[in-house]
Amino acid sequence: MPATRDSVPSEPPEPPAERASAEPPSVEGASVEGVSVGGAPAEQPPTEGASVEGALGTWPAPVRRPTGRDVARLAGVSQATVSLVFSGAEAGRRVSEATRERVRQAARSLGYRPQAAGRQLRLGRSGMILLAVPNLQGPFFGRVLEGVHEEAGRNGLAVVVSSGWGSATLAEAATAGRFDGLLICSPDDSQLGELPVDTPAVFLDADPGTDRSRPTVELDVAGGMRAAVEHLAELGHRRIGRLRSSHSAYTFRVRQAAFEQAVRELGLDVVELGVSLNDGHRAARTVAGRLLERADRPRAVICDDDVVASGVYQAAAELGLRVPEDLSVVGMDNVAVAALLAPPLTTVDLPGEELGRAGAAALAALLRGERVAPVEPLATSLVLRSSTEPAGTASAGR
C-alpha cells in the first residue's frame, strides 16, 4: 500500500399605504435626505448614485427570462424543434446536427436554460437524490458530499444530504416520490432494513453483502489499517494503544479485524478503548485521557478517525506529554484538520471525494436504466507527517 508525505424577493414589496395614490416627489432640486418611507424619516442618506426607487423602498422590475419561443425565433425553427433538442439524447437525434447546433448557439446567446421541472414531471422524477450519512458534522462526510455534488451536477441531479435516519425513514423517503434515488453512506446495523425493490440505491463504504441486488462502493479500509500498524512496528513500537469506534458500522468492523490481525502477526501488545465518533472531539479527549493516564500507557496510538486523534493531542498536552517525542499518533480519514494539527498528523487517507463521485455515477447510471458493473474497493494510502517517530528517542520508551 503506498505511503505519501505529505435572497432576492420574488415580488416587489407593496408601497406604503399613505403613498398608494400619491405622486412620487420630484427629484430635481430636492434633497434626498428628507425622503421618508411609511411616514418615518430616513435614518441615513442613500449611498451616492442610489436610485430614487431604492430610496422610496421599491425594486426594479425583474428581467424577463428567455423562453423556448425566443430561442426558436432566433434560430429560425419551431418551438417543437427546440423542445426536441433539449429533451434528451434519444429525442434529439430526430433533429439534424446542424439544426441542433443552431438551436444551442441561439440558446447560448440568449442565456437560455431549459426548465427541468416539466421534463422531470413527464418522466415521473424529482431531479433530486438523497445522500444519507451517519453524522452531518463528521468532516469525512464533507469530503464525500463534495464528490457526490460534483458527479451529480454532471448528470443534472440535485443533492439533499441528511443524517439521523433509520431504516423506516429511508423506506418512507424512497416511496414518497421526493427523491429519485438514495446514496447510503457508512450505515450501521440499526439503519439497514428492506428498501422497496424498485428504489434505485447505492451503498457507500458499506458491507457488499448488505443488498447484493444494489451496487456498493467500498474503501480499502483494511489495507489502510494494516499500513498504520506496520508503520508503527517499523518504528520499533511494541505496545500500541487504539481508540476504536464504538459504532456497529461495517467499516469499523473491518478496521478492527484488520488491526487485530496485524498486531497478532507482528506480535504487538495492545491497549484498546472505545469512543463514540459522533460525540466529537470532547468525548475523544476524555477517553484519550483515560488511556494516557495508565501506568502502563502505550507510547503509540492509532485512532479510528482524525477528530479522535485531535482529542489525543489535547489529552497528551494536558498531561505534559509531547507528540511525537513521548507519544506517536496515527489517525484515519485525512481530513483538513490532520494537516493543521501541531505537529501535522500521520494518517490514512480515505478518498472521500472519489467515493462520492463513484457512488453518484453508479446511481445516475441506475436512473438511466443501465446495469452497473461491480466497483473495485478504492485504494487508501498512509500519509506520513510529523506525529510519529522511532520508539526509544527522547522519552518515548519502548
Short mmCIF file of C-alpha atoms in Angstrom, two decimals, residues 119-288:
data_model
loop_
_atom_site.label_atom_id
_atom_site.label_comp_id
_atom_site.label_asym_id
_atom_site.label_seq_id
_atom_site.Cartn_x
_atom_site.Cartn_y
_atom_site.Cartn_z
CA ARG A 119 -39.38 17.21 -18.24
CA GLN A 120 -38.93 15.60 -14.81
CA LEU A 121 -42.69 15.70 -14.24
CA ARG A 122 -43.24 13.88 -17.53
CA LEU A 123 -40.66 11.29 -16.51
CA GLY A 124 -42.12 10.92 -13.01
CA ARG A 125 -38.91 12.21 -11.35
CA SER A 126 -37.96 14.94 -8.92
CA GLY A 127 -34.39 15.50 -10.14
CA MET A 128 -33.12 15.08 -6.56
CA ILE A 129 -31.14 12.35 -4.83
CA LEU A 130 -30.67 11.81 -1.10
CA LEU A 131 -27.24 11.30 0.46
CA ALA A 132 -27.78 9.73 3.89
CA VAL A 133 -24.77 9.96 6.24
CA PRO A 134 -24.45 9.00 9.92
CA ASN A 135 -23.25 12.40 11.13
CA LEU A 136 -23.52 15.73 9.29
CA GLN A 137 -20.74 17.16 11.47
CA GLY A 138 -18.27 14.43 10.55
CA PRO A 139 -15.62 16.09 8.35
CA PHE A 140 -15.05 12.92 6.30
CA PHE A 141 -18.65 13.11 5.09
CA GLY A 142 -17.94 16.61 3.84
CA ARG A 143 -15.37 15.07 1.52
CA VAL A 144 -17.92 12.50 0.35
CA LEU A 145 -20.55 15.20 -0.25
CA GLU A 146 -18.09 17.20 -2.36
CA GLY A 147 -17.63 14.24 -4.70
CA VAL A 148 -21.36 13.48 -4.82
CA HIS A 149 -22.19 17.10 -5.70
CA GLU A 150 -19.60 17.16 -8.45
CA GLU A 151 -20.79 13.99 -10.18
CA ALA A 152 -24.50 14.64 -9.58
CA GLY A 153 -24.17 18.06 -11.20
CA ARG A 154 -22.68 16.47 -14.30
CA ASN A 155 -25.77 14.27 -14.50
CA GLY A 156 -28.32 17.04 -13.94
CA LEU A 157 -29.17 15.93 -10.40
CA ALA A 158 -29.52 17.95 -7.19
CA VAL A 159 -28.34 16.53 -3.86
CA VAL A 160 -30.02 16.62 -0.45
CA VAL A 161 -27.92 15.41 2.48
CA SER A 162 -29.39 14.13 5.74
CA SER A 163 -28.41 12.33 8.93
CA GLY A 164 -30.26 10.86 11.87
CA TRP A 165 -32.15 8.45 9.65
CA GLY A 166 -33.25 4.88 10.25
CA SER A 167 -34.47 2.10 8.01
CA ALA A 168 -38.09 3.28 8.28
CA THR A 169 -37.12 6.86 7.37
CA LEU A 170 -35.22 5.69 4.32
CA ALA A 171 -38.08 3.47 3.19
CA GLU A 172 -40.50 6.40 3.55
CA ALA A 173 -38.19 8.72 1.60
CA ALA A 174 -37.86 6.11 -1.11
CA THR A 175 -41.61 5.68 -1.58
CA ALA A 176 -42.81 9.30 -1.14
CA GLY A 177 -41.51 10.34 -4.56
CA ARG A 178 -39.35 13.15 -3.21
CA PHE A 179 -36.10 11.53 -4.35
CA ASP A 180 -35.21 9.66 -7.50
CA GLY A 181 -32.62 7.55 -5.69
CA LEU A 182 -30.63 7.08 -2.49
CA LEU A 183 -26.93 7.10 -1.61
CA ILE A 184 -26.49 5.44 1.79
CA CYS A 185 -23.06 6.09 3.31
CA SER A 186 -21.39 4.18 6.17
CA PRO A 187 -24.63 2.77 7.62
CA ASP A 188 -24.63 0.98 10.95
CA ASP A 189 -26.75 -2.10 11.54
CA SER A 190 -29.71 -0.21 13.04
CA GLN A 191 -30.07 1.89 9.90
CA LEU A 192 -30.39 -1.00 7.49
CA GLY A 193 -33.70 -2.51 6.50
CA GLU A 194 -35.65 -3.59 3.49
CA LEU A 195 -35.91 -0.92 0.84
CA PRO A 196 -38.61 -1.10 -1.82
CA VAL A 197 -37.32 -3.25 -4.67
CA ASP A 198 -37.99 -0.51 -7.23
CA THR A 199 -35.94 2.12 -5.37
CA PRO A 200 -32.60 2.94 -7.04
CA ALA A 201 -30.00 2.91 -4.26
CA VAL A 202 -26.22 2.69 -3.93
CA PHE A 203 -24.35 1.89 -0.73
CA LEU A 204 -21.06 3.68 0.07
CA ASP A 205 -18.41 2.41 2.50
CA ALA A 206 -20.74 -0.43 3.41
CA ASP A 207 -20.91 -4.22 3.52
CA PRO A 208 -21.20 -5.50 -0.07
CA GLY A 209 -23.43 -8.26 1.32
CA THR A 210 -25.97 -5.74 2.61
CA ASP A 211 -28.06 -5.97 -0.54
CA ARG A 212 -26.48 -7.83 -3.42
CA SER A 213 -29.12 -6.53 -5.81
CA ARG A 214 -27.74 -2.99 -5.42
CA PRO A 215 -24.27 -1.57 -6.09
CA THR A 216 -21.82 -0.99 -3.24
CA VAL A 217 -18.70 1.16 -3.43
CA GLU A 218 -16.13 0.20 -0.79
CA LEU A 219 -12.93 1.71 0.56
CA ASP A 220 -9.90 -0.46 1.31
CA VAL A 221 -10.01 0.44 5.00
CA ALA A 222 -8.44 -2.90 5.93
CA GLY A 223 -5.35 -2.11 3.86
CA GLY A 224 -5.17 1.34 5.43
CA MET A 225 -5.30 -0.05 8.96
CA ARG A 226 -2.61 -2.63 8.20
CA ALA A 227 -0.36 0.10 6.83
CA ALA A 228 -0.80 2.15 10.03
CA VAL A 229 0.09 -0.78 12.31
CA GLU A 230 3.07 -1.79 10.18
CA HIS A 231 4.36 1.79 10.19
CA LEU A 232 4.44 1.92 13.99
CA ALA A 233 6.00 -1.55 14.19
CA GLU A 234 8.74 -0.46 11.77
CA LEU A 235 9.47 2.46 14.09
CA GLY A 236 10.07 -0.05 16.91
CA HIS A 237 6.84 0.38 18.85
CA ARG A 238 5.90 -2.91 20.50
CA ARG A 239 2.97 -1.67 22.62
CA ILE A 240 0.19 0.11 20.77
CA GLY A 241 -2.91 1.89 22.03
CA ARG A 242 -6.05 2.04 19.99
CA LEU A 243 -9.07 4.30 20.23
CA ARG A 244 -11.71 2.46 18.24
CA SER A 245 -15.21 3.47 17.25
CA SER A 246 -17.99 2.12 19.45
CA HIS A 247 -20.41 2.10 16.50
CA SER A 248 -21.51 -1.06 14.72
CA ALA A 249 -20.98 0.11 11.13
CA TYR A 250 -19.35 -2.36 8.75
CA THR A 251 -16.44 -0.01 8.06
CA PHE A 252 -15.39 -0.06 11.73
CA ARG A 253 -15.72 -3.82 11.99
CA VAL A 254 -13.38 -4.16 9.02
CA ARG A 255 -10.86 -1.79 10.60
CA GLN A 256 -10.97 -3.68 13.87
CA ALA A 257 -10.49 -7.05 12.21
CA ALA A 258 -7.54 -5.73 10.20
CA PHE A 259 -5.97 -4.20 13.32
CA GLU A 260 -6.29 -7.40 15.32
CA GLN A 261 -4.80 -9.49 12.54
CA ALA A 262 -1.86 -7.12 12.04
CA VAL A 263 -0.91 -6.87 15.72
CA ARG A 264 -1.24 -10.64 16.07
CA GLU A 265 1.07 -11.29 13.11
CA LEU A 266 3.59 -8.72 14.34
CA GLY A 267 3.46 -9.88 17.97
CA LEU A 268 2.47 -6.49 19.42
CA ASP A 269 0.84 -5.71 22.77
CA VAL A 270 -2.39 -3.71 22.63
CA VAL A 271 -4.42 -1.43 24.91
CA GLU A 272 -7.86 -0.56 23.47
CA LEU A 273 -10.69 1.77 24.47
CA GLY A 274 -13.95 2.51 22.63
CA VAL A 275 -15.12 6.04 21.78
CA SER A 276 -18.27 7.40 20.14
CA LEU A 277 -17.17 9.24 17.00
CA ASN A 278 -20.50 11.08 16.82
CA ASP A 279 -19.74 12.72 20.18
CA GLY A 280 -16.77 14.54 18.66
CA HIS A 281 -13.56 16.00 20.00
CA ARG A 282 -14.58 16.39 23.64
CA ALA A 283 -15.51 12.72 24.06
CA ALA A 284 -12.29 11.69 22.33
CA ARG A 285 -10.21 13.86 24.68
CA THR A 286 -11.87 12.28 27.73
CA VAL A 287 -11.28 8.71 26.56
CA ALA A 288 -7.74 9.51 25.44
#
